[in-house]
XYZ file of C-alpha atoms in Angstrom:
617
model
C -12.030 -15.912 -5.004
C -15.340 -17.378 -5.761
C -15.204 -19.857 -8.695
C -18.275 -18.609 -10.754
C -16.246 -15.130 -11.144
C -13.788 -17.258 -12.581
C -15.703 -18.965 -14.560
C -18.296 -16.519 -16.040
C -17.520 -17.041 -19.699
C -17.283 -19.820 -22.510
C -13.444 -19.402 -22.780
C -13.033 -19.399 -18.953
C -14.443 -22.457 -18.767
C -12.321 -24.155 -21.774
C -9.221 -22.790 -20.506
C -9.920 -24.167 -16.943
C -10.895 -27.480 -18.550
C -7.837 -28.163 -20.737
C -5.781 -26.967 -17.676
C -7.446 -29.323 -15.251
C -6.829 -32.265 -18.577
C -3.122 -30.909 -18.568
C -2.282 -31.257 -15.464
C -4.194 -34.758 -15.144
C -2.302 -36.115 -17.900
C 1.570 -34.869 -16.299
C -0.239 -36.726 -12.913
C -1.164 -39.947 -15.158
C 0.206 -40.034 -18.654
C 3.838 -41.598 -17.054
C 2.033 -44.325 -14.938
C 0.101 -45.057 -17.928
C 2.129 -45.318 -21.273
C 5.735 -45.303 -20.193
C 5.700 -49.118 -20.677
C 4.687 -48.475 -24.608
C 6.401 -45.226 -24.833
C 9.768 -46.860 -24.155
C 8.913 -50.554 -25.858
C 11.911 -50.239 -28.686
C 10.497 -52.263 -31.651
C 13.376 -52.743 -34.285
C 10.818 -53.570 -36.967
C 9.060 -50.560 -36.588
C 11.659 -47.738 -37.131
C 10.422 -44.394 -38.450
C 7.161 -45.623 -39.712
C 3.846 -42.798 -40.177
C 0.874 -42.627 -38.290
C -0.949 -45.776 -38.186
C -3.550 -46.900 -36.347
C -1.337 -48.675 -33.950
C 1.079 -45.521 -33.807
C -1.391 -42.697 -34.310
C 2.035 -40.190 -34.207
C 4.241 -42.940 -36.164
C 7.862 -44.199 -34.437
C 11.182 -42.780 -33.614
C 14.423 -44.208 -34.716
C 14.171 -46.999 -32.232
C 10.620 -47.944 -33.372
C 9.429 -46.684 -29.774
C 5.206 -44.974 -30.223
C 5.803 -41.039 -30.406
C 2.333 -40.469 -29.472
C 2.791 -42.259 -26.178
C 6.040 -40.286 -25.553
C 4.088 -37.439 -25.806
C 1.558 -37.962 -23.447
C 4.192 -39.539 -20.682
C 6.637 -36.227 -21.917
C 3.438 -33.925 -20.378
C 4.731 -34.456 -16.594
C 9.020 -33.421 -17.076
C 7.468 -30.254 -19.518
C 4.772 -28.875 -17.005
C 6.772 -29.586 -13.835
C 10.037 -27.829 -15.040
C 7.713 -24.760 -16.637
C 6.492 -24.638 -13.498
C 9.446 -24.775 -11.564
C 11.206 -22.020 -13.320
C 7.796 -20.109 -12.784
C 8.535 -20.436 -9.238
C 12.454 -19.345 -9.309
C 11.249 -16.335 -11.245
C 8.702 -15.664 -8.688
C 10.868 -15.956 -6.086
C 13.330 -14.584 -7.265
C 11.510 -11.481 -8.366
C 9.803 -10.824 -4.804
C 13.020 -10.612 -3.330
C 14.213 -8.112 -5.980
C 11.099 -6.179 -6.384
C 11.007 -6.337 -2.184
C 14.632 -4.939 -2.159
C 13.851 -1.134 -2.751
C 11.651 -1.507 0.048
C 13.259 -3.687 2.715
C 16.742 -1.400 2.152
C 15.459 2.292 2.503
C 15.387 5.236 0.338
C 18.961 5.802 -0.448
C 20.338 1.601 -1.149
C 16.660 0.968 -2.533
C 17.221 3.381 -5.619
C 20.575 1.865 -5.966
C 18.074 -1.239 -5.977
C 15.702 -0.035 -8.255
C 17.956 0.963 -10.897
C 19.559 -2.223 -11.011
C 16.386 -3.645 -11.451
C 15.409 -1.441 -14.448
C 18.602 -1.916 -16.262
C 17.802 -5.805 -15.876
C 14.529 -5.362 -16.974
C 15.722 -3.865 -20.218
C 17.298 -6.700 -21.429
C 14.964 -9.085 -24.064
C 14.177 -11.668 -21.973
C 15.485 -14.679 -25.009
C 18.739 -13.006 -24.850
C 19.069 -13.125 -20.700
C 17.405 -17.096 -21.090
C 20.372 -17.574 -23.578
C 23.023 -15.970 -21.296
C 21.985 -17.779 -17.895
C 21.903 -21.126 -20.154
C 25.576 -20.767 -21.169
C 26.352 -19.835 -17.631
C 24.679 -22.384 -15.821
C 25.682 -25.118 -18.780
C 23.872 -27.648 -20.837
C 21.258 -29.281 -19.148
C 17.682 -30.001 -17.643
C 19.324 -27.826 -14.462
C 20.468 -25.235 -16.468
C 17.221 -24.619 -18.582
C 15.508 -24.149 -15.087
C 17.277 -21.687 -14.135
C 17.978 -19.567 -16.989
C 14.314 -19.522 -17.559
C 13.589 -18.826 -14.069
C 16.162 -16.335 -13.587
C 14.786 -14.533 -17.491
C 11.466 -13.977 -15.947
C 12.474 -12.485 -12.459
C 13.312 -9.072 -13.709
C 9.539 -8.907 -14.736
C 8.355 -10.391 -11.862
C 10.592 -7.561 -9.891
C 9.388 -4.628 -11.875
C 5.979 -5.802 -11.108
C 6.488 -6.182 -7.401
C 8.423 -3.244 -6.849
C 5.241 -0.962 -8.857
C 2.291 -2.606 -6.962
C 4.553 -3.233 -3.465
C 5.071 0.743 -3.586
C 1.643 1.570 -4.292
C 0.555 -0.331 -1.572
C 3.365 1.268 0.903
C 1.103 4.745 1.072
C -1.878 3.118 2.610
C -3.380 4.262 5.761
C -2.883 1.165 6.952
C 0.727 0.754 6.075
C 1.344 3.458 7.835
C -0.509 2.819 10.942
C 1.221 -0.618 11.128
C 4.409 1.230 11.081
C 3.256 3.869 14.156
C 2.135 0.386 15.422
C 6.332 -0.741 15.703
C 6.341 -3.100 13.106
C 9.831 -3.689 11.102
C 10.012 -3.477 7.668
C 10.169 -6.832 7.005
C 7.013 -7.510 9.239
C 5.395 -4.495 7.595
C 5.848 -6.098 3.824
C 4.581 -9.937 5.161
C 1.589 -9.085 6.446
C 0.364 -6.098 4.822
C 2.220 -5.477 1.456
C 2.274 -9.076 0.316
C -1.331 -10.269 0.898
C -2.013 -7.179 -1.083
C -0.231 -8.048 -4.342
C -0.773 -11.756 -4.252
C -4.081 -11.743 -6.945
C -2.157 -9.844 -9.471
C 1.138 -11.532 -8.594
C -0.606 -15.086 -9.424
C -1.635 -13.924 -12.193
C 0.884 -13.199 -14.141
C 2.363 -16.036 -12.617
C -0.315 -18.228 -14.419
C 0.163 -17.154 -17.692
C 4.656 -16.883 -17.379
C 3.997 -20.801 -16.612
C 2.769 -21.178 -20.603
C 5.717 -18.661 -21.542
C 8.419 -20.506 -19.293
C 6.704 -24.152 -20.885
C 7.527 -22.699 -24.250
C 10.859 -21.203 -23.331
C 11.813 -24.486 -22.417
C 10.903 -26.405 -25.118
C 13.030 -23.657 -26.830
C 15.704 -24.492 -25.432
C 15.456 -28.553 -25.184
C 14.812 -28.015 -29.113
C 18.092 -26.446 -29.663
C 19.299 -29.188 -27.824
C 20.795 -26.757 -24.416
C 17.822 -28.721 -22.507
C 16.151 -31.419 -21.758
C 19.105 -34.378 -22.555
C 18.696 -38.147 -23.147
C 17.727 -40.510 -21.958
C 15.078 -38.196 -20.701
C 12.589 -36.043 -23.275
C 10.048 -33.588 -22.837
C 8.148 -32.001 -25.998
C 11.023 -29.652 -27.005
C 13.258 -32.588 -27.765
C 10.922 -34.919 -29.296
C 9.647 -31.424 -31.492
C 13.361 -31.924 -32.753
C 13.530 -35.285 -33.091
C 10.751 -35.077 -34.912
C 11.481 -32.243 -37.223
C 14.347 -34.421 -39.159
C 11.379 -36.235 -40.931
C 8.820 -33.369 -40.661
C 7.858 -33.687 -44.758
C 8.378 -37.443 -44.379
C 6.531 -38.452 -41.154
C 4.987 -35.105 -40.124
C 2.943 -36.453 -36.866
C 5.700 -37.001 -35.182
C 6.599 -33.158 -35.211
C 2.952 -32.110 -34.966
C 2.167 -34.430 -31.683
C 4.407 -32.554 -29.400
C 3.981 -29.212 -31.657
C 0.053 -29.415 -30.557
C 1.093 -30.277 -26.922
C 2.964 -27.184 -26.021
C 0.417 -24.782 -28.043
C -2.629 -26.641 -25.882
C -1.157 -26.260 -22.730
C 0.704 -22.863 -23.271
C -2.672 -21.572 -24.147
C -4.377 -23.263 -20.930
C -1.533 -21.465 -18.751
C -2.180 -18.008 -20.671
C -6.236 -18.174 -20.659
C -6.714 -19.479 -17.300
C -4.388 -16.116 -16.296
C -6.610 -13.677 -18.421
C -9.758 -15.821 -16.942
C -7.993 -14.673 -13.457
C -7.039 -11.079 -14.295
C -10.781 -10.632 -15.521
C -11.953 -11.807 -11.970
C -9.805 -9.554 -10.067
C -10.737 -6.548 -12.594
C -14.409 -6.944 -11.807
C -14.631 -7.811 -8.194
C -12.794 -4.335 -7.616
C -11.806 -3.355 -4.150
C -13.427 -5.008 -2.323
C 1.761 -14.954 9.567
C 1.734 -15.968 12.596
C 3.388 -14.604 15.680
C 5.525 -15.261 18.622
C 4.916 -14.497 22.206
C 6.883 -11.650 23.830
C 7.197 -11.180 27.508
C 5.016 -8.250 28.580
C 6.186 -4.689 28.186
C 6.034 -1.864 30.357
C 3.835 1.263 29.681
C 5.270 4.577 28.497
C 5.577 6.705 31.910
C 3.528 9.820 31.238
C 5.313 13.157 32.369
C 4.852 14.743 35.402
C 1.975 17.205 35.574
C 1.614 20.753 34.087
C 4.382 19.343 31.658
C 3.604 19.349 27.944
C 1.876 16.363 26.348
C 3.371 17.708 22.758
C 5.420 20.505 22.469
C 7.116 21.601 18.781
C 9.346 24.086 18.398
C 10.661 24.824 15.219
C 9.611 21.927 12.787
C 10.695 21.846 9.447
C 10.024 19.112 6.710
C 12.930 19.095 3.840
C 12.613 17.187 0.455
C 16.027 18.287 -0.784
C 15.994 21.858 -1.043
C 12.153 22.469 -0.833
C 10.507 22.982 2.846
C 6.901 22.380 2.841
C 6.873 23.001 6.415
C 8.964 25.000 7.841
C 9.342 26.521 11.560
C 6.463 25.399 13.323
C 5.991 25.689 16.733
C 3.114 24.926 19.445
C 2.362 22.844 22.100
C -1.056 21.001 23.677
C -1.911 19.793 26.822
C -3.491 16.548 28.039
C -6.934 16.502 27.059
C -6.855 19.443 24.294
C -8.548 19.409 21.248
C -6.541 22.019 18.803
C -7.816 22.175 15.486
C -5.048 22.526 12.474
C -6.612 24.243 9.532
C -5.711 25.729 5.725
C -6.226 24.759 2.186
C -4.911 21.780 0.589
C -0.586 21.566 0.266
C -0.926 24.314 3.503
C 1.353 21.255 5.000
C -1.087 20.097 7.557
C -0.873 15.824 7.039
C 3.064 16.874 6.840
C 3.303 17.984 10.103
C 1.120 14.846 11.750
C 3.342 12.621 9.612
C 6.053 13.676 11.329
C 4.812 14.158 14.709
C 4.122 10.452 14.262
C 7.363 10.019 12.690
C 6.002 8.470 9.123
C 8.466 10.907 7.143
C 10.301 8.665 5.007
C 13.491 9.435 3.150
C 14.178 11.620 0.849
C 12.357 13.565 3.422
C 13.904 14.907 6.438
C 12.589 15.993 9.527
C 14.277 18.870 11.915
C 13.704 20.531 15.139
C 14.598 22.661 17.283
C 12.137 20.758 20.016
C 9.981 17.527 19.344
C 9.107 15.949 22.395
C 5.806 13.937 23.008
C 5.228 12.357 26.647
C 8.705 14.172 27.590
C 10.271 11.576 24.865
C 12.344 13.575 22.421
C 11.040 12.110 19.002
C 14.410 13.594 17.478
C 16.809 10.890 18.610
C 17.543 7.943 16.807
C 15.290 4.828 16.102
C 14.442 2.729 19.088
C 12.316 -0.010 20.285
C 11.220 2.228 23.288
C 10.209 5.102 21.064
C 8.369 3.184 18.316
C 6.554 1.723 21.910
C 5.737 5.155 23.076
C 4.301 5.702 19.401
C 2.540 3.017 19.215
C 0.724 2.884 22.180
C 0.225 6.722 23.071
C -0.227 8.389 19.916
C -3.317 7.004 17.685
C -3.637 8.382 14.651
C -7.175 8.183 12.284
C -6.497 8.941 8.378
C -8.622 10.664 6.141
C -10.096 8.096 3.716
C -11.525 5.009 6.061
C -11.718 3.173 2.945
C -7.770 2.513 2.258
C -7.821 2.917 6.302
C -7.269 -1.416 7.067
C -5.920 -3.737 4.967
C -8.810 -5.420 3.151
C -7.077 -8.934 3.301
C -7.161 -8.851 7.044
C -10.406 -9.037 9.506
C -10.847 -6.384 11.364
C -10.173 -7.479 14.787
C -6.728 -9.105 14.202
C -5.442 -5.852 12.418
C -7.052 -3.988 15.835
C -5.326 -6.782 18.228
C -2.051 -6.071 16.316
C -0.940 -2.948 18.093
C -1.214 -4.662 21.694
C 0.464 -8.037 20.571
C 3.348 -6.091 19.223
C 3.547 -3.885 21.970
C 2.359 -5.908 24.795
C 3.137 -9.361 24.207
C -0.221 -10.001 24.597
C -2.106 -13.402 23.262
C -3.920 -13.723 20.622
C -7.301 -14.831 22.562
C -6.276 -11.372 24.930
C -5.788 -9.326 22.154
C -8.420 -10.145 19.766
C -10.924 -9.593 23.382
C -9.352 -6.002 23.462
C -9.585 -5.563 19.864
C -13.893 -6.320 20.666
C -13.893 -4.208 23.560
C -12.476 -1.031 21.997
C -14.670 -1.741 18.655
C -17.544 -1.964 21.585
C -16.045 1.183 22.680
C -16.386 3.163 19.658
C -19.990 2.237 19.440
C -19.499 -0.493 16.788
C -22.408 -3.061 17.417
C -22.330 -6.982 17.384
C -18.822 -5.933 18.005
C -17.355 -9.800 18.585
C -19.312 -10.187 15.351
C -18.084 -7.302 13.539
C -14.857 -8.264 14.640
C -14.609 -11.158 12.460
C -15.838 -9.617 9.255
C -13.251 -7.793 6.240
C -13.155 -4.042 6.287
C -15.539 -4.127 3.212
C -17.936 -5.697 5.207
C -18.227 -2.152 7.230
C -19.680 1.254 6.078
C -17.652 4.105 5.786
C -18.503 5.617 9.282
C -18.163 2.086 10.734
C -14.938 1.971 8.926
C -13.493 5.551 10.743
C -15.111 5.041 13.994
C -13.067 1.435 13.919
C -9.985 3.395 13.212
C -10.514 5.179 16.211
C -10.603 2.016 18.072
C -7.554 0.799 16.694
C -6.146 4.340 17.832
C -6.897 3.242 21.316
C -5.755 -0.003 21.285
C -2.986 0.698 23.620
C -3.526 4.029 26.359
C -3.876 6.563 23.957
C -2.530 10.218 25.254
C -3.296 11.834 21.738
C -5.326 11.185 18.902
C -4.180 12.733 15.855
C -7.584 12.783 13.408
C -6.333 13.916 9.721
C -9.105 15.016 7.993
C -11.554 12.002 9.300
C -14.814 13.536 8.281
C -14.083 13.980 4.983
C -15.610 11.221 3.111
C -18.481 11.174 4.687
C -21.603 12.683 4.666
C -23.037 14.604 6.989
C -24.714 12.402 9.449
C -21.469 10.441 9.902
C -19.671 12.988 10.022
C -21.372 14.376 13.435
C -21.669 10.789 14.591
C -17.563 10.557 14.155
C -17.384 14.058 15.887
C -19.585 13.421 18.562
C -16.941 9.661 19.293
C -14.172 11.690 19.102
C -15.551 14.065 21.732
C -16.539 11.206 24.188
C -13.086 9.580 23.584
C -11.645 12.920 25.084
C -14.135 13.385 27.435
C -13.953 9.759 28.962
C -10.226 9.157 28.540
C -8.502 12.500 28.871
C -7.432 12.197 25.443
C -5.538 15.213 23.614
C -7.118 15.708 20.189
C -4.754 17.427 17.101
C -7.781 17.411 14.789
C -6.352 18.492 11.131
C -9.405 19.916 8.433
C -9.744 22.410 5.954
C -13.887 22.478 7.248
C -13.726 25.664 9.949
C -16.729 24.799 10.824
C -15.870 21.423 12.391
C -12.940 22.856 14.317
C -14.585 25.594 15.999
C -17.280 22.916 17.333
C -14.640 20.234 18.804
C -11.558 22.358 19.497
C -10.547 24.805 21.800
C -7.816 26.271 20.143
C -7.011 26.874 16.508
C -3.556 26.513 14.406
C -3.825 28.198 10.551
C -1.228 26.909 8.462
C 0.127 28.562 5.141
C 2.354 27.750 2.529
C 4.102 25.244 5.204
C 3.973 27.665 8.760
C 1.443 28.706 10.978
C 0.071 32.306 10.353
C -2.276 32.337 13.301
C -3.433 30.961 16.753
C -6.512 31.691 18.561
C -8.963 30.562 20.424
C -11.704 28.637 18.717
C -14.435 30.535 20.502
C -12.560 33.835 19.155
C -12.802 32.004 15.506
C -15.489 33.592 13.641
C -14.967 37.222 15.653
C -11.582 37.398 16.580
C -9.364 36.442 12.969
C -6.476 38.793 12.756
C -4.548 37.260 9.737
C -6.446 37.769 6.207
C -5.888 34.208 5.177
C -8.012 33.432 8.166
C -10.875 35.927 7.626
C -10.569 35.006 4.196
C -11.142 31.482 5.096
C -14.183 32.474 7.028
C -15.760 34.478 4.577
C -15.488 31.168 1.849
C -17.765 29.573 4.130
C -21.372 29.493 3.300
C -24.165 29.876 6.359
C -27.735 30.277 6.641
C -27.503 33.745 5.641
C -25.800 33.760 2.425
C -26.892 35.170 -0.150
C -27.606 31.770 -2.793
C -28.030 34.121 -6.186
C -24.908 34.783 -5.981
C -21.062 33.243 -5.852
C -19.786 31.908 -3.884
C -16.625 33.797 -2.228
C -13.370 32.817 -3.011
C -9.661 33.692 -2.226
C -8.202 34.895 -5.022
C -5.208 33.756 -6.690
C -3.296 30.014 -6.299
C -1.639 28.491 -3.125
C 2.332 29.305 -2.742
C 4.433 26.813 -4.442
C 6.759 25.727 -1.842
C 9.431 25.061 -4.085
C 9.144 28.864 -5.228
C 7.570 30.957 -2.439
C 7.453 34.552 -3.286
C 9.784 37.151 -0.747
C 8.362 38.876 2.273
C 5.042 37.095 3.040
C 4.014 33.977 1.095
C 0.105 35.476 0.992
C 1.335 38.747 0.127
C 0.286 37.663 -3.593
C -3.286 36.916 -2.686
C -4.059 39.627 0.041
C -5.569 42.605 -0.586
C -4.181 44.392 2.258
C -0.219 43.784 0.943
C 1.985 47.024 0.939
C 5.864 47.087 -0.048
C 6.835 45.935 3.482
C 5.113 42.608 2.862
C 6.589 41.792 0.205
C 10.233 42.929 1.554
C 9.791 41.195 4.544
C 8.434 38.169 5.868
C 6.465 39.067 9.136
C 7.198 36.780 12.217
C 4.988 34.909 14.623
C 4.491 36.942 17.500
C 2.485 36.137 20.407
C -0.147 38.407 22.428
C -2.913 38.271 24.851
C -5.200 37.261 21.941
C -3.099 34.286 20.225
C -0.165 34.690 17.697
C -0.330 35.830 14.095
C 2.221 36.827 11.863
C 0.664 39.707 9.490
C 2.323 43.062 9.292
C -1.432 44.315 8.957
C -2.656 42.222 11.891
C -4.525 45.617 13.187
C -6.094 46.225 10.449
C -9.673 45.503 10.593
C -11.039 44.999 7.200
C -13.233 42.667 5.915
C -11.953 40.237 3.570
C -14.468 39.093 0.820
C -11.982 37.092 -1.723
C -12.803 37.396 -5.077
C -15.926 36.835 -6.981
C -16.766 34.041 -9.691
């Protein structure tokens, strides 16, 4: 973080300076004065400030003032060691939901809000009776007060970051959880984590002055500002320096903890978005099936949350070097079914079958090193927004050279070459250059067509491409097309390419899937798209999508009515509600999948040739 961001305003620049002063005088003040702060002078007891005591004397005539100053090294260094308990501690709480799975990690997380709703004096008070009078004890009471803070904040920012592309590739990538959280979760959440760490350093400095005050602290012989605030206080309307002196020490440097945070927090706010590893012996490849076998094949899918399905029975199958296109309107359950095809279906979700094999691997069995292999080098998958696509805290060419270092065991020389060679691949240029630079550092169409690189980092059999075009405009968008074309061309690469843009998937696929309300309604050939639509929720489609000829005084088309809910799908067919061709049978009867010469639909009206308009604005 560049220091002028830091620094870009008056109070900044105080802060930082009375911070640096602070922690120059805990480096220097007991080399310095502990010689006068400990010279007892009988003659001298409890006098005021004087120009040779400007803070007066204690009841052993020793100079407050220089007690003080020599006190700044035991107060900042045990504030900032109970910062770092809490810290600690609080990662490995906040980390726990994570690290133990769905079903112990809410277990996790509620002890971890219950904790949380404790006032943090009263847990500071209970850990100091526990852990006894003492400068050991006020350590870790404070530092286990502030760790249910610390967790709550960990856990909220950890599981934000958890969703990213990334994450997620990292995980098809075989990565452990643990591995997962270290190098992609962590650097992630440091910024905000220091932060706050920063300004609970001038809370816990306080705390424990607190608590030294009240005498469950700091003990004698040894003082830090909390006991010599209540030594002091005894003669407060007699000798009030002494009182004030360490008073005005712990208010300077709480407030140079606490701005020097918000100086931090401001930083991060406006720059916006912008571990090592061990060698493994070398791993074989994933044997590909004999030929004329299946390079997917699904039979019967179904995603659960509970007792709501958003997909539910689908079935189909590709070949090597097929492009199918998977299309429908948004919640249709497309990413759903990629996610777990790729096996990124977390719980509460679960994922059933009736057939999931990819490569002649059955994806159903249980977790395995060989599996998460066969994911990770054979399936490649490209999300939607290239943005939150890499981790911006990692270059570019170490989070490509990832995938073959987990998988292969290669170096890190071989695998950042590999990582430049498939950027070089995807048409990326400078690519030992580009290599080196932050995903910010890339445009958005440099970012996808990098993502397709890392997708064939290992020996890719299929690519599956959610939505990459959509953030993009149109120039990129035929520039990522026309990659993802050559990829299959050159490679023999199977394409699942998932859109809600028709258009796109009738130019790059050869077959299409049409998903609704969680199952697939239709299959046809892509050349068969525009002419050939049986199902009215795929004319209906087609007819929302402008061309040349449209008529531009008036609306646009529409289909009428609201996606099924797939928590309360309606009987008989789930489009029955929106189609204009529904009788009493569709709604009595959900219509099946059936397959022809011509592809498979399931629409009781299927023969019907009408055309389907949708609605008006």
């Amino acid at each position: 973080m560049p220091v002028r961001r830091v620094l870009r305003s008056p109070v900044a620049v105080a802060a930082a300076a009375l911070l640096v002063a602070v922690v120059l005088l805990a480096l220097l003040g007991p080399v310095l004065w502990t010689e006068r702060a400990e010279a007892v002078d009988t003659g001298r007891i409890l006098q005021g400030a004087s120009g040779a005591h400007w803070a007066g004397t204690d009841s052993l005539g020793r100079d407050v003032f220089a007690r003080v100053l020599v006190a700044t090294r035991l107060s900042v260094l045990l504030a900032l060691l109970a910062t770092l308990i809490g810290l600690a501690t609080g990662l490995v709480l906040g980390m726990a939901p994570l690290l133990l799975g769905a079903r112990l990690g809410r277990w996790a997380a509620a002890a971890l809000n219950i904790a949380v709703a404790f006032p943090g004096l009263l847990l500071a008070l209970f850990f100091a009776v526990v852990f006894g009078v003492g400068l050991k004890g006020a350590v870790l009471a404070i530092g286990f007060a502030i760790a249910p803070g610390f967790a709550r904040l960990t856990h909220t920012l950890a599981a934000g970051v958890a969703e990213r592309d990334y994450v997620h590739a990292a995980r098809i990538a075989g990565l452990g959880r643990v591995r997962v959280l270290a190098r992609h979760v962590l650097p992630n959440i440091a910024e905000p984590l220091l932060v706050n760490g920063t300004m609970a350093a001038g809370g816990a400095l306080l705390a424990l002055a607190g608590l030294s005050f009240l005498g469950l602290g700091v003990q004698p012989p040894r003082y830090d500002w909390g006991r010599l605030l209540g030594e002091g206080l005894a003669g407060i309307y007699v000798r009030p320096a002494a009182a004030l002196a360490p008073a005005v020490a712990i208010v300077l440097a709480g407030l140079a903890f606490n701005l020097f945070g918000e100086a931090l927090a401001r930083a991060i706010g406006t720059r916006g978005s912008a571990v090592g590893d061990g060698r493994r012996a070398p791993r074989t490849e994933p044997v590909p099936p004999a030929a004329g076998d299946h390079l997917l094949a699904v039979e019967g899918l179904r995603v659960s949350f509970g007792e709501v399905s958003p997909v539910r029975e689908v079935s189909f199958t590709m070949g090597r070097g097929e492009a199918v296109g998977l299309v429908g309107e948004s919640g249709s359950g497309k990413s759903l079914t990629a996610l777990a095809i790729a096996q990124l279906v977390e719980e509460p979700g679960r994922v059933d079958a009736r057939r999931l094999e990819f490569l002649g691997v059955s994806l159903l069995a249980g977790d395995s090193a060989a599996r998460r292999r066969l994911l990770g080098l054979s399936l490649g998958m490209v999300f939607q927004d290239p943005t939150t696509s890499f981790n911006p805290t990692q270059r570019v060419g170490r989070q490509l050279a990832e995938v073959v270092r987990q998988h292969r065991g290669a170096s890190r020389r071989a695998a950042l070459a590999r990582a430049v060679d498939r950027l070089r691949a995807v048409r990326i240029p400078a690519a030992a250059r580009r290599a080196r630079q932050f995903p910010h550092e890339f445009s958005g169409g440099m970012r996808q067509r990098a993502m397709i690189g890392m997708g064939m980092m290992g020996t890719p059999a299929l690519i599956v491409a959610d939505e990459p075009t959509t953030a993009l405009d149109v120039t990129v968008q035929r520039q990522v097309l026309r990659l993802l074309a050559a990829v299959r061309a050159d490679d023999d690469v199977a394409v699942l390419l998932i859109s809600h843009d028709l258009t796109v998937v009738a130019e790059v696929c050869e077959r299409v899937l049409v998903m609704y309300a969680g199952r697939i309604v239709e299959e046809l050939p892509a050349a068969r798209l525009r002419t050939g639509a049986r199902h009215p929720y795929t004319r209906a489609l087609l007819a929302a999508v402008p061309d040349m000829s449209t008529d531009r005084d008036r609306p646009l088309p529409v289909i009428p009515g609201r996606p099924a809910d797939p928590g309360r799908l309606p009987p008989g067919c789930a489009f029955a509600p929106r189609c204009p061709l529904a009788g009493d049978r569709c709604t009595a009867a959900e219509p099946p999948l059936l397959a022809d010469g011509r592809g498979r639909v399931a629409c009781w009206h299927a023969e019907v040739d009408v055309e389907i308009e949708g609605s008006r604005r």
